[in-house]
Short mmCIF file of C-alpha atoms and ligand atoms in Angstrom, two decimals:
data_model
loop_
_atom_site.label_atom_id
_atom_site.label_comp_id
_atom_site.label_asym_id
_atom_site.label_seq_id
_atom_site.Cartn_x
_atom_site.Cartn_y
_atom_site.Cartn_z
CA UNK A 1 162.40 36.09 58.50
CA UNK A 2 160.27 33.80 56.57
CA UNK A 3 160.12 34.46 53.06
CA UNK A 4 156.42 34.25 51.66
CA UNK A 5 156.83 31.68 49.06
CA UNK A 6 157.87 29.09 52.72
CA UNK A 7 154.44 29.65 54.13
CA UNK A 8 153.03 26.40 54.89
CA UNK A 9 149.33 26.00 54.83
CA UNK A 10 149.38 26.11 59.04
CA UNK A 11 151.03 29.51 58.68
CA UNK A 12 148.71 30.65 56.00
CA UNK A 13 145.53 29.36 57.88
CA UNK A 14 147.44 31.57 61.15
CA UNK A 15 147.72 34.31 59.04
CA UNK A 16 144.20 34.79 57.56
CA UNK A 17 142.75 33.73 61.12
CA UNK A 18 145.00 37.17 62.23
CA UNK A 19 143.77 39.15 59.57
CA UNK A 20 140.06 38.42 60.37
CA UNK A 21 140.37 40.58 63.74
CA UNK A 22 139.83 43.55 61.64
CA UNK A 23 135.96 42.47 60.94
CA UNK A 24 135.35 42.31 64.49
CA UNK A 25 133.30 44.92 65.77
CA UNK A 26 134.22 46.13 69.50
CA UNK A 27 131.51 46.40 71.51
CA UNK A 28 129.47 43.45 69.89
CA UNK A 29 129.11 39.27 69.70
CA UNK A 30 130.61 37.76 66.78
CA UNK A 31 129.69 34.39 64.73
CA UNK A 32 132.28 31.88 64.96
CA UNK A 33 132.37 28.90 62.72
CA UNK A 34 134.74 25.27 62.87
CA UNK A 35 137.50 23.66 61.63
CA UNK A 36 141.66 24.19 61.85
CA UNK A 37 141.56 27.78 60.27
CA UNK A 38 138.97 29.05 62.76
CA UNK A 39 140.94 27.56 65.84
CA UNK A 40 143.38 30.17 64.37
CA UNK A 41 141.09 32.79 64.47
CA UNK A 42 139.76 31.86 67.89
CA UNK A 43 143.32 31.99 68.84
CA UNK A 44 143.57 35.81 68.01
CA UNK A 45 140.22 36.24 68.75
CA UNK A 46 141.04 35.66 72.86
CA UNK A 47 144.19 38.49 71.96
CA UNK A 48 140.79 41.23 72.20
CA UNK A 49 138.53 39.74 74.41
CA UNK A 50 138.04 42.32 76.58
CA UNK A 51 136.81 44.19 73.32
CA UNK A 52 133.64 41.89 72.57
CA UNK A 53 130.39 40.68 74.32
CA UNK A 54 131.75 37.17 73.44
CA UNK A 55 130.50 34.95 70.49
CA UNK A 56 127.37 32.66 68.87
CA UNK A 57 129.59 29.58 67.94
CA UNK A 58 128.70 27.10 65.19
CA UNK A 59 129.95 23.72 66.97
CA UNK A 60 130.23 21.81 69.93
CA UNK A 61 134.26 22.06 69.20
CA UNK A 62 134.28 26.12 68.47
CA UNK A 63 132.04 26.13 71.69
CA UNK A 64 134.95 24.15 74.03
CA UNK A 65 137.61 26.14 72.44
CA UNK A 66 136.33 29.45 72.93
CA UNK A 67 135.39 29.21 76.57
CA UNK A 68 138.68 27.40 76.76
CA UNK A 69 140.22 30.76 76.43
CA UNK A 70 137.84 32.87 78.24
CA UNK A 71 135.68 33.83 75.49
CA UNK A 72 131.75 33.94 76.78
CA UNK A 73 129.54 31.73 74.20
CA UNK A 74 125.56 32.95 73.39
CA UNK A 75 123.19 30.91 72.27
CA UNK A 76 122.04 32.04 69.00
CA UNK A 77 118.39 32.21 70.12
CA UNK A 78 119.59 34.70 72.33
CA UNK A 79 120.70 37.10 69.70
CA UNK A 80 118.85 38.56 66.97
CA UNK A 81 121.55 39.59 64.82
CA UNK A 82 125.37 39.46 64.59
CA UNK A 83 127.76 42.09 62.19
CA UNK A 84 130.02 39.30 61.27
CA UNK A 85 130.41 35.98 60.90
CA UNK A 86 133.71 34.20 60.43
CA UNK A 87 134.47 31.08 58.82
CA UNK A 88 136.54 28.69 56.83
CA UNK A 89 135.53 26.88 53.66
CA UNK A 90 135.90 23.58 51.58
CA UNK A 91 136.00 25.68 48.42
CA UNK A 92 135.09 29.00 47.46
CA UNK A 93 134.52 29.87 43.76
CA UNK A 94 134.71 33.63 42.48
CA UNK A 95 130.99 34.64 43.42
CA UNK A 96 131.79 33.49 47.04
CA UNK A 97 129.51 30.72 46.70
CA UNK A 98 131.31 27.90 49.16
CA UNK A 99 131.17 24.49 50.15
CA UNK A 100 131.23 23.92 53.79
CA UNK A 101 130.85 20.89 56.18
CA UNK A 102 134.20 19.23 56.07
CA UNK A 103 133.93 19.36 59.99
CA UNK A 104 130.38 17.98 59.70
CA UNK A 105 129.57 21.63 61.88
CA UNK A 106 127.39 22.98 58.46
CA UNK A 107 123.82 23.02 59.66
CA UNK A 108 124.71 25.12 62.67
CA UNK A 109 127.32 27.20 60.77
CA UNK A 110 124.39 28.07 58.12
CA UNK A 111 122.67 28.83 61.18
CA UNK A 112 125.09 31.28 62.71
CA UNK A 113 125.64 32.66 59.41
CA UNK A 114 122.16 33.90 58.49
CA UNK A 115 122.08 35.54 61.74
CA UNK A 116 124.79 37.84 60.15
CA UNK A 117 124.68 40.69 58.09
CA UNK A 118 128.35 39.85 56.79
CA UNK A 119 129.92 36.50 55.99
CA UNK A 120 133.92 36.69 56.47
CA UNK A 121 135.06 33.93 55.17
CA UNK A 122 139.20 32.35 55.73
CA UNK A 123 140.69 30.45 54.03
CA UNK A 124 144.04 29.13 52.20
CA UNK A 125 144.50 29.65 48.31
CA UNK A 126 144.17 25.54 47.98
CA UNK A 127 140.73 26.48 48.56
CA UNK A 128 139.66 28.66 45.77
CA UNK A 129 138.11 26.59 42.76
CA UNK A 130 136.28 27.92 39.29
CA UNK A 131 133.70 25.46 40.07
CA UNK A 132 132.37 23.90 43.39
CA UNK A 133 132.03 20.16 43.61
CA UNK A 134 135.83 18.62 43.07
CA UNK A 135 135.59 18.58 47.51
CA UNK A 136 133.12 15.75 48.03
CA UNK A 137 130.18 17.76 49.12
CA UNK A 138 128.80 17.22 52.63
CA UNK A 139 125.25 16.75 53.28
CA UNK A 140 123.83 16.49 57.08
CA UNK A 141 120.49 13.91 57.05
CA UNK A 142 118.36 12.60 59.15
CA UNK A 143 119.66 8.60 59.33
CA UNK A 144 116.11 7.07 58.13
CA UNK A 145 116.69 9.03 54.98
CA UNK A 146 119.92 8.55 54.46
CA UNK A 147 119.79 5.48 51.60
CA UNK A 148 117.09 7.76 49.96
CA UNK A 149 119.18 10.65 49.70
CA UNK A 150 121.86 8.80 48.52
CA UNK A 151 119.69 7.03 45.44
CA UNK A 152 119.01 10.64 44.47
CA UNK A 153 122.66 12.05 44.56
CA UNK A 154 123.57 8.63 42.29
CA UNK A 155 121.00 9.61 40.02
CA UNK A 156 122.71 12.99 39.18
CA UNK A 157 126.15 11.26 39.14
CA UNK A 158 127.34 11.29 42.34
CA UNK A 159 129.41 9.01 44.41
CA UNK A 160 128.09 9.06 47.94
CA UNK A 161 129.13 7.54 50.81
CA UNK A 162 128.34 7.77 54.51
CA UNK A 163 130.80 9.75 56.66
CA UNK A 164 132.36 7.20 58.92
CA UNK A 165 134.25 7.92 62.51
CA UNK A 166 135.69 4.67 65.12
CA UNK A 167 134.22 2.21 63.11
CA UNK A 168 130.59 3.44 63.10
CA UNK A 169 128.55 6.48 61.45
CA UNK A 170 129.65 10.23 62.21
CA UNK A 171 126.90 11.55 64.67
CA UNK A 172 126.42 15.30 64.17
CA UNK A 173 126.43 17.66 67.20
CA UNK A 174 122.39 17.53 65.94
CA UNK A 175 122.74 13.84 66.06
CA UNK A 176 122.00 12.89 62.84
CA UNK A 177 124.55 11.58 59.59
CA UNK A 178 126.57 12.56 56.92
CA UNK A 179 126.63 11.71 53.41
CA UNK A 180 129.87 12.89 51.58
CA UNK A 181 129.15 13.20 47.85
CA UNK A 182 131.51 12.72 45.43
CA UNK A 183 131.49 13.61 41.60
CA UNK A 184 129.06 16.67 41.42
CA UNK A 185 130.17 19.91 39.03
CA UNK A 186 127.74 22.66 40.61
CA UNK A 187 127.41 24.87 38.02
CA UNK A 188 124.49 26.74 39.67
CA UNK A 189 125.15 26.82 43.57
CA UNK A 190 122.02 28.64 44.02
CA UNK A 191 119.23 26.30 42.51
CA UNK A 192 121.52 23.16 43.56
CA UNK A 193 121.33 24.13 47.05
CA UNK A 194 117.45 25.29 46.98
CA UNK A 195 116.59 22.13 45.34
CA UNK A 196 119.00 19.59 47.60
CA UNK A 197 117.72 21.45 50.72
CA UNK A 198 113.75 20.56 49.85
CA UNK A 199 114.57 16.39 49.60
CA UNK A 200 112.96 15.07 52.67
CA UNK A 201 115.76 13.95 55.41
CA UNK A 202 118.12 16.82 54.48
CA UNK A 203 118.76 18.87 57.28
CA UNK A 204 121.63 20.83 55.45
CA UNK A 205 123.17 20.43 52.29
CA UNK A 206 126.94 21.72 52.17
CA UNK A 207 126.40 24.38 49.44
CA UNK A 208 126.81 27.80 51.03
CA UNK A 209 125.30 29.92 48.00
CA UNK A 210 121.93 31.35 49.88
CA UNK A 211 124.41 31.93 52.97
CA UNK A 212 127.43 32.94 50.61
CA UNK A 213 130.37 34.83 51.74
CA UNK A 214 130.87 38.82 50.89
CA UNK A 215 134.75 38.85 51.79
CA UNK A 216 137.03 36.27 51.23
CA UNK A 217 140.61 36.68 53.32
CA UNK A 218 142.42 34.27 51.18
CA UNK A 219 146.06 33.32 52.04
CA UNK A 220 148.35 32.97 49.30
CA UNK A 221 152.14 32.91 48.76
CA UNK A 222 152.17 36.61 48.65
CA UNK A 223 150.56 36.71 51.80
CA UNK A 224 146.59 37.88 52.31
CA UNK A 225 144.70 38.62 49.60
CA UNK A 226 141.37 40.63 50.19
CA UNK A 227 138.24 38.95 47.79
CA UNK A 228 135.06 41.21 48.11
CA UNK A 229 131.70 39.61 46.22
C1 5RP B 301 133.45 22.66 59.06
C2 5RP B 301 133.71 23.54 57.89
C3 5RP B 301 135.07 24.14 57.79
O1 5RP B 301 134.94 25.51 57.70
C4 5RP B 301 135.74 23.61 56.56
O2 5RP B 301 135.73 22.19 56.61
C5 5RP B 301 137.20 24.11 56.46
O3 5RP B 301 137.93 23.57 57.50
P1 5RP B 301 139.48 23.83 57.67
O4 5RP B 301 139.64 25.26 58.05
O5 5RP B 301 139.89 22.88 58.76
O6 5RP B 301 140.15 23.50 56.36
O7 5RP B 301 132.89 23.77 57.05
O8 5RP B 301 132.20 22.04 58.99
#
């Protein structure tokens, strides 16, 4: 049997993906978000399939994955709300403000999530931080802006640079850049994001305060801790 202090961070990420199954409401289409944790949760997810409608999925990745294992994907203009939405983060502090984007997938996860009433969000204990900004903070913008943007993160401190894949710039599933940003102590996740959002050429900044999580299924060493906001 393993003992809990040997999780690794692949067995937490299982573990919390598991856990998540309880917010899922039979009968209904739930929000799916991206990244390594949530492939977990998709994972468990296709374990009560016949249960749901299917899901509203925040990436072309989530998207493959899902119908992979027989899971029917909406488009979100097809639904008009969702009960739950279920996600990984970046960081999380203790209000459940997050920062997302990692997997470059934010705009369309901020999407997904303010279609739902509840934000679920996953995640390992490596993730949990007093204050947001030691993760270099993701920002999704259109590519003509993207030296703008970045002369007005350097202004406030920051260290930006432009998210990079095979030698060339990251293209979104929206087709447009990413600017990692390096630096930044958000001590007010609220204003910060309402103020980073209105710069012309952001699509999305990374700060998920507006669209913050209300539980928090955080895996520790003990095993999963329940964090309601
Ligand atoms: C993708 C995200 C992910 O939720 C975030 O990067 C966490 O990913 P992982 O579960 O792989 O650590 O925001 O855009």
């Amino acid at each position: 049997m393993t003992t809990p202090a040997s999780f690794t961070q692949d067995e937490l990420k299982t573990l919390v993906g598991q856990a998540a199954l309880q917010y899922v409401v039979p009968g209904e289409i739930v929000g799916v978000g991206t990244g390594s944790t949530v492939n977990k949760f998709i994972d468990a997810l296709a374990t009560m399939k016949e249960q749901i409608k299917g899901a509203v999925s925040s990436s072309v990745a989530s998207t493959e994955r899902l119908k992979h294992l027989g899971i029917p994907v909406f488009d979100a203009n097809d639904v008009t709300s969702l009960a739950v939405y279920i996600d990984g983060a970046d960081e999380i502090d203790r209000s459940g403000y997050m920062i997302k984007g990692g997997g470059a997938a934010l705009t369309r996860e901020k999407i997904v999530a303010a279609l739902a009433t509840r934000f679920v969000c996953i995640a390992d204990a490596s993730k949990r931080v007093d204050v947001l900004g030691t993760f270099p903070l993701p920002v999704e913008v259109v590519p003509m802006a993207a030296e703008h943007i970045k002369r007005r993160f350097q202004a406030q401190g920051g260290d930006v640079s432009l998210r990079m894949h095979g030698g060339a710039p990251l293209v979104t599933d929206n087709g447009q850049h990413i600017l990692d940003v390096k630096g930044l102590a958000i001590k007010d996740p609220l204003a910060f994001e309402t103020a980073a959002n209105q710069w012309p050429g952001v699509v999305s900044v990374g700060v998920f305060a507006h669209q913050r999580a209300h539980v928090c299924l955080l895996g520790t060493a003990q095993g999963v801790e329940t964090l309601k906001y």
